[in-house]
Amino acid sequence: MRFQLLGPLALADGSDTVVLQPSKPANLLAALLLHANSPVSTEYLQRAIWGEEQPATARAALQTCVLRLRRLFSKHGVTTSIDAMPGGYRITAAPPTLDLLGFRDRVRRAAGLERDPEAELCALRDALSLWQGALLANVRSVVLHRDEVPRLAEERLRAVERVCDLLLGLGRCGEALVDLWTATRVHPGHERFHEQLIEALYRSGRQSQALAEYRRVKGFLLEELGVDPSPSLRRLELAVLRGEDLGPAGPAAPRVIRGETVPLPAARPATALDAAPSTVPVAASVTAPDAATGTVQGASSVTPQGASGVVAPGPTPVPAQGGSPVLAQGGPPVLTRGGSPAPAQGATPVPAPVTAAGTTFAPVAVPRIEPVPAVPHFTGRAAETAALTARLTAPPPPGPEDHRPLTVLVSGAPGIGKSALAQHAARLARDAFPAGQLLVRMTRADGEPRPADEVVAEVAAALGAAGDGRALLILDDVVDADQVRPLLTPRGEAGAGPGPAVVVTSRMGLGGLIATHGGWVQRLTTFTEAESYALLLTALGAERVEAEPRAAHRLAAVCGHFPAALRILTARLLTRPGLRLADAADWLGDDPLARLTLTDSPDHSVSGLFDRALGRLDPRLSEAFTHLAQGPPTLLDDRGPEDDGLVPEAVREQLADAGLLEDGPPGPYRIHELLRAHVRRTARIRDRRTEKV
């Protein structure tokens, strides 16, 4: 569990986030976290909660707020405590448990990489990826927004400045322009960004645009502030007018880290060495959506603020968010009896990768194999959970093949909740697997399947060091049967005892795998109406949902009872605690696909989910599915083997196997309405783009 300050105040556990509603305890928590690991006086906390004019009972009410926060921590399994100190309170946090400390820690690491601009750029981008939107948007404290938010925003601006300086120094002006167009429009009075933008335009051969940008910022400064551009901006304009060679990028502005000014070295120009492939044996292609950090051999190790310790020589894994070490592909974690990871021998920590410039960040490296995490606030699927748990805890059948692994396949459409069900059932059955439980990601962050031999080597290393007894593997997001067959092949001598139990999650039906290796299949469909309502109750709170039960049912219906859509919807509603559910239902019903997305994280959207699923299809299958989705529902009718129509039955079976066609009624197949609407909307957008003007 970790706290998030760099955006709406929230509690996060893995991919699940609880955004706190505006309240006095939220003000208190924000004030404590902004000064984590330091005593905060009761006078300051009272001003942060009530402002300058406080009620007579403020001190007693502050104690009540502390008690409410402690109950909230207990409810969500937060182990961090709020300690009473003489004259105030203190909350303890570390970089893995508080994004603000994580950001500062990564910026400090970047400052130690001055001799390697690429690595410094990578580390800074990793730090900036922790920012998730408007600072403390759900905290209604005038004092915090007046005194603290501007200081935090300045820390981010300094990091963005340095990123752009590094890009310019490396000759990557095109990448710098993407960040600078946004930065100059969001912060029109920040002259350094304008200076960098003009330089990037000029270095890209766009002299006229560079001069136009100078005139624009000059007009803004004169009209809004009544001042002239800075001397450095005026000198840059003169150089552009004369067509002078700017030479290599100059010294960067100093970086400010929590009030400390740290001089930064000049970014060197790109050289032939920059284009050469790195000889450091680090798996740079290992990526996944969660943020994490790491060190490479020889890099300096920074302890958390206020901590002390001895750094051993050699590669040292740095805990990722959530506490798991980040390891390269060649070094999977080893499960102890309690399920916690330990680095495998010879494992190489992965450095923080580069994030893409623009509105979305590229995935950051996390381990491809790790202990099975908990699923907070798991809702619904009671029958499926009970059946899967019973299957996993049942004793293996005796016989000559008792060393063959028990296999359970959880399949269904993308976003239907396969991984959540598998992980939740595994946690419930953990006592049956004393050797531990491993979550093995079978795809890279870009959706490409991992080679079977690579996965086999990692799993063998992890299981070889596991404790006594049986282990459980969750092979998550399997693309085809060939990926997992080597892991299901019986090993060892007959009578040596059962092998690890295996749960496979996949969008594909994988009937061939079940035919050759046996097993049990659990295919998931959309939620029932009762399950959708229960999810809304759990995520939004009973008080809000039960006040408008009809509107809650309407929202679930607009989402088509699709688990991924409901999760995105609840995340949006949690950031708007004052929005009535009835108004939200009307708003969502106007254009559900466009609005079932998280504006600060566009990758989390129903449309994006469907796009990635369709992108995995063979182009011919994708074309056939587009035809079915755009046509009338009668195209899915069963007309018998002699009349296949425009889409043969064999093709429809393949689409059903891929999780894109659901079982009827009516007819043998049907398409979920959200998916059908997505295909039609995509086709309309494509047609508009190709229209002749």
Coordinates of C-alpha atoms in Angstrom, one line a residue, residues 401-653:
E401 CA 1.3 -39.4 -13.6
D402 CA 0.9 -37.8 -10.2
H403 CA 3.8 -35.5 -11.0
R404 CA 1.9 -33.8 -13.8
P405 CA 0.8 -30.4 -12.8
L406 CA -2.9 -29.6 -12.1
T407 CA -4.0 -27.2 -14.8
V408 CA -6.8 -24.7 -14.6
L409 CA -7.6 -22.4 -17.5
V410 CA -9.4 -19.1 -16.9
S411 CA -10.4 -17.6 -20.2
G412 CA -12.6 -14.8 -21.5
A413 CA -12.7 -11.4 -23.2
P414 CA -10.1 -8.7 -22.6
G415 CA -10.9 -6.8 -19.4
I416 CA -13.3 -9.4 -18.1
G417 CA -11.4 -10.0 -14.9
K418 CA -9.4 -13.1 -15.5
S419 CA -6.2 -12.1 -13.7
A420 CA -8.1 -10.7 -10.7
L421 CA -10.0 -13.9 -10.3
A422 CA -6.9 -16.1 -10.6
Q423 CA -4.9 -14.0 -8.1
H424 CA -7.8 -13.8 -5.6
A425 CA -8.4 -17.5 -5.7
A426 CA -4.7 -18.2 -5.4
R427 CA -4.5 -16.0 -2.3
L428 CA -7.4 -17.8 -0.7
A429 CA -5.7 -21.2 -1.4
R430 CA -2.3 -20.2 -0.3
D431 CA -2.2 -22.6 2.6
A432 CA -2.3 -25.5 0.1
F433 CA 1.0 -24.3 -1.5
P434 CA 3.7 -24.1 1.2
A435 CA 6.4 -23.6 -1.4
G436 CA 4.9 -20.3 -2.5
Q437 CA 2.9 -18.8 -5.4
L438 CA 4.3 -17.1 -8.4
L439 CA 2.7 -14.7 -10.9
V440 CA 4.4 -15.2 -14.3
R441 CA 3.6 -12.5 -16.9
M442 CA 3.6 -14.2 -20.3
T443 CA 3.6 -11.0 -22.4
R444 CA 5.8 -7.9 -22.5
A445 CA 4.3 -4.5 -21.9
D446 CA 3.8 -4.0 -25.6
G447 CA 1.7 -7.1 -25.8
E448 CA 4.3 -9.3 -27.5
P449 CA 4.5 -12.9 -26.1
R450 CA 7.6 -13.9 -24.2
P451 CA 9.5 -16.9 -25.6
A452 CA 8.8 -20.2 -23.9
D453 CA 12.4 -21.0 -23.2
E454 CA 12.9 -17.7 -21.5
V455 CA 9.9 -18.3 -19.2
V456 CA 10.9 -21.9 -18.5
A457 CA 14.4 -20.9 -17.4
E458 CA 13.0 -18.3 -15.0
V459 CA 10.4 -20.6 -13.5
A460 CA 12.9 -23.4 -13.1
A461 CA 15.2 -21.1 -11.2
A462 CA 12.5 -19.9 -8.9
L463 CA 11.0 -23.3 -8.2
G464 CA 14.5 -24.8 -7.7
A465 CA 15.0 -22.5 -4.7
A466 CA 11.5 -22.8 -3.3
G467 CA 10.7 -24.4 0.0
D468 CA 9.3 -27.9 0.6
G469 CA 5.9 -28.8 -0.6
R470 CA 3.9 -27.8 -3.6
A471 CA 4.0 -24.4 -5.5
L472 CA 1.4 -22.6 -7.6
L473 CA 2.1 -20.8 -10.9
I474 CA -0.2 -18.3 -12.4
L475 CA 0.7 -17.9 -16.1
D476 CA -0.9 -14.6 -16.9
D477 CA -2.1 -13.4 -20.3
V478 CA -1.0 -16.5 -22.3
V479 CA -1.1 -15.8 -26.1
D480 CA -0.9 -19.4 -27.4
A481 CA -0.6 -22.9 -26.2
D482 CA 3.1 -23.3 -27.3
Q483 CA 4.0 -20.7 -24.6
V484 CA 2.9 -23.0 -21.8
R485 CA 3.3 -26.6 -23.0
P486 CA 7.0 -26.8 -21.9
L487 CA 5.8 -25.7 -18.4
L488 CA 3.2 -28.4 -18.3
T489 CA 5.4 -31.3 -19.5
P490 CA 5.8 -33.8 -16.7
R491 CA 9.3 -33.7 -15.1
G492 CA 11.0 -36.0 -12.7
E493 CA 10.4 -39.6 -11.9
A494 CA 7.0 -41.1 -11.5
G495 CA 6.0 -41.2 -7.9
A496 CA 8.1 -38.2 -7.0
G497 CA 5.1 -36.3 -6.0
P498 CA 2.9 -33.7 -7.7
G499 CA 4.4 -30.9 -9.7
P500 CA 3.3 -27.3 -9.2
A501 CA -0.3 -26.4 -9.8
V502 CA -0.8 -24.1 -12.8
V503 CA -3.5 -21.5 -13.4
V504 CA -3.4 -20.2 -17.0
T505 CA -5.2 -16.9 -17.8
S506 CA -5.8 -16.2 -21.5
R507 CA -8.1 -14.4 -23.9
M508 CA -7.8 -17.5 -26.1
G509 CA -9.8 -20.7 -25.5
L510 CA -6.7 -22.9 -25.8
G511 CA -8.8 -26.0 -26.5
G512 CA -5.7 -27.7 -28.0
L513 CA -3.8 -27.3 -24.7
I514 CA -6.7 -28.8 -22.7
A515 CA -7.0 -31.7 -25.3
T516 CA -3.3 -32.6 -25.0
H517 CA -2.6 -31.9 -21.3
G518 CA -6.0 -32.1 -19.6
G519 CA -7.3 -29.6 -17.1
W520 CA -10.3 -27.7 -16.1
V521 CA -11.7 -24.6 -17.8
Q522 CA -13.4 -21.6 -16.2
R523 CA -14.7 -19.1 -18.9
L524 CA -15.8 -15.7 -17.6
T525 CA -18.6 -13.6 -18.9
T526 CA -19.8 -10.1 -17.9
F527 CA -21.1 -9.4 -14.4
T528 CA -24.6 -10.0 -13.4
E529 CA -26.7 -7.0 -12.5
A530 CA -26.3 -7.8 -8.8
E531 CA -22.5 -8.1 -9.2
S532 CA -22.2 -4.8 -11.0
Y533 CA -24.2 -3.1 -8.2
A534 CA -22.1 -4.7 -5.6
L535 CA -18.9 -3.4 -7.3
L536 CA -20.4 0.1 -7.3
L537 CA -21.2 -0.2 -3.6
T538 CA -17.7 -1.4 -2.8
A539 CA -15.9 1.2 -4.9
L540 CA -18.1 4.3 -4.3
G541 CA -19.4 3.6 -0.8
A542 CA -22.8 2.5 0.3
E543 CA -23.9 6.0 1.3
R544 CA -23.4 7.4 -2.2
V545 CA -24.8 4.5 -4.1
E546 CA -27.8 3.7 -1.9
A547 CA -28.9 7.3 -2.1
E548 CA -29.5 6.8 -5.9
P549 CA -30.0 3.1 -6.5
R550 CA -31.8 3.5 -9.8
A551 CA -29.0 5.7 -11.2
A552 CA -26.5 3.2 -10.0
H553 CA -28.3 0.4 -12.0
R554 CA -28.4 2.8 -15.0
L555 CA -24.6 3.3 -14.8
A556 CA -24.0 -0.4 -14.6
A557 CA -26.3 -0.9 -17.7
V558 CA -24.5 1.7 -19.7
C559 CA -21.2 0.0 -18.9
G560 CA -22.8 -3.3 -20.2
H561 CA -21.9 -4.9 -16.8
F562 CA -18.3 -5.1 -18.2
P563 CA -15.8 -5.3 -15.3
A564 CA -13.1 -3.1 -16.9
A565 CA -15.7 -0.4 -17.9
L566 CA -17.1 -0.4 -14.3
R567 CA -13.6 0.0 -12.8
I568 CA -12.8 2.9 -15.1
L569 CA -16.2 4.5 -14.3
T570 CA -15.7 4.2 -10.5
A571 CA -12.3 5.7 -10.8
R572 CA -13.7 8.7 -12.6
L573 CA -16.6 9.1 -10.1
L574 CA -14.2 8.9 -7.1
T575 CA -12.4 12.0 -8.4
R576 CA -15.7 13.8 -8.6
P577 CA -17.3 13.2 -5.3
G578 CA -19.9 15.9 -5.7
L579 CA -21.3 14.5 -9.0
R580 CA -24.7 12.9 -8.6
L581 CA -25.0 9.4 -10.0
A582 CA -28.1 10.4 -12.1
D583 CA -26.1 13.2 -13.8
A584 CA -23.2 10.8 -14.3
A585 CA -25.5 8.3 -16.0
D586 CA -26.8 11.0 -18.4
W587 CA -23.3 12.2 -19.1
L588 CA -21.9 8.7 -19.7
G589 CA -24.9 7.6 -21.8
D590 CA -24.2 10.4 -24.4
D591 CA -20.9 8.9 -25.4
P592 CA -19.8 6.0 -23.2
L593 CA -16.7 5.0 -25.2
A594 CA -15.2 8.5 -25.2
R595 CA -15.9 8.9 -21.5
L596 CA -14.9 5.5 -20.2
T597 CA -11.3 6.6 -20.0
L598 CA -9.0 8.1 -17.4
T599 CA -8.0 11.6 -18.7
D600 CA -4.6 11.5 -16.8
S601 CA -3.9 8.0 -17.9
P602 CA -5.2 7.5 -21.5
D603 CA -3.9 3.9 -21.6
H604 CA -6.7 3.0 -19.1
S605 CA -9.6 3.2 -21.4
V606 CA -12.2 0.8 -22.8
S607 CA -11.3 1.8 -26.4
G608 CA -7.6 1.3 -25.7
L609 CA -8.3 -2.1 -24.3
F610 CA -10.3 -3.2 -27.3
D611 CA -7.8 -1.7 -29.7
R612 CA -5.0 -3.8 -28.2
A613 CA -7.1 -6.9 -28.3
L614 CA -8.0 -6.4 -32.0
G615 CA -4.3 -5.6 -32.7
R616 CA -3.4 -9.1 -31.7
L617 CA -5.6 -10.6 -34.3
D618 CA -4.6 -11.9 -37.7
P619 CA -5.5 -9.1 -40.1
R620 CA -8.0 -11.4 -41.9
L621 CA -9.7 -12.2 -38.6
S622 CA -9.8 -8.5 -37.7
E623 CA -11.4 -7.6 -41.0
A624 CA -14.0 -10.4 -40.5
F625 CA -14.8 -9.2 -37.0
T626 CA -15.2 -5.6 -38.2
H627 CA -17.7 -6.8 -40.8
L628 CA -19.7 -8.7 -38.2
A629 CA -19.7 -5.8 -35.7
Q630 CA -20.8 -3.3 -38.4
G631 CA -23.5 -5.5 -39.8
P632 CA -26.8 -6.5 -38.4
P633 CA -27.0 -9.1 -35.5
T634 CA -28.4 -11.6 -38.0
L635 CA -24.9 -12.1 -39.4
L636 CA -24.2 -14.1 -36.3
D637 CA -27.2 -16.4 -36.8
D638 CA -26.6 -20.2 -37.3
R639 CA -27.7 -20.9 -40.9
G640 CA -26.3 -24.4 -41.0
P641 CA -23.2 -25.8 -42.6
E642 CA -24.4 -25.3 -46.1
D643 CA -24.8 -21.5 -45.8
D644 CA -21.8 -19.9 -44.1
G645 CA -22.7 -16.4 -45.3
L646 CA -20.0 -13.7 -45.7
V647 CA -18.2 -14.9 -42.5
P648 CA -17.8 -18.7 -42.4
E649 CA -18.5 -20.6 -39.3
A650 CA -14.8 -21.5 -38.9
V651 CA -13.9 -17.8 -38.7
R652 CA -16.6 -17.1 -36.2
E653 CA -15.3 -20.0 -34.1

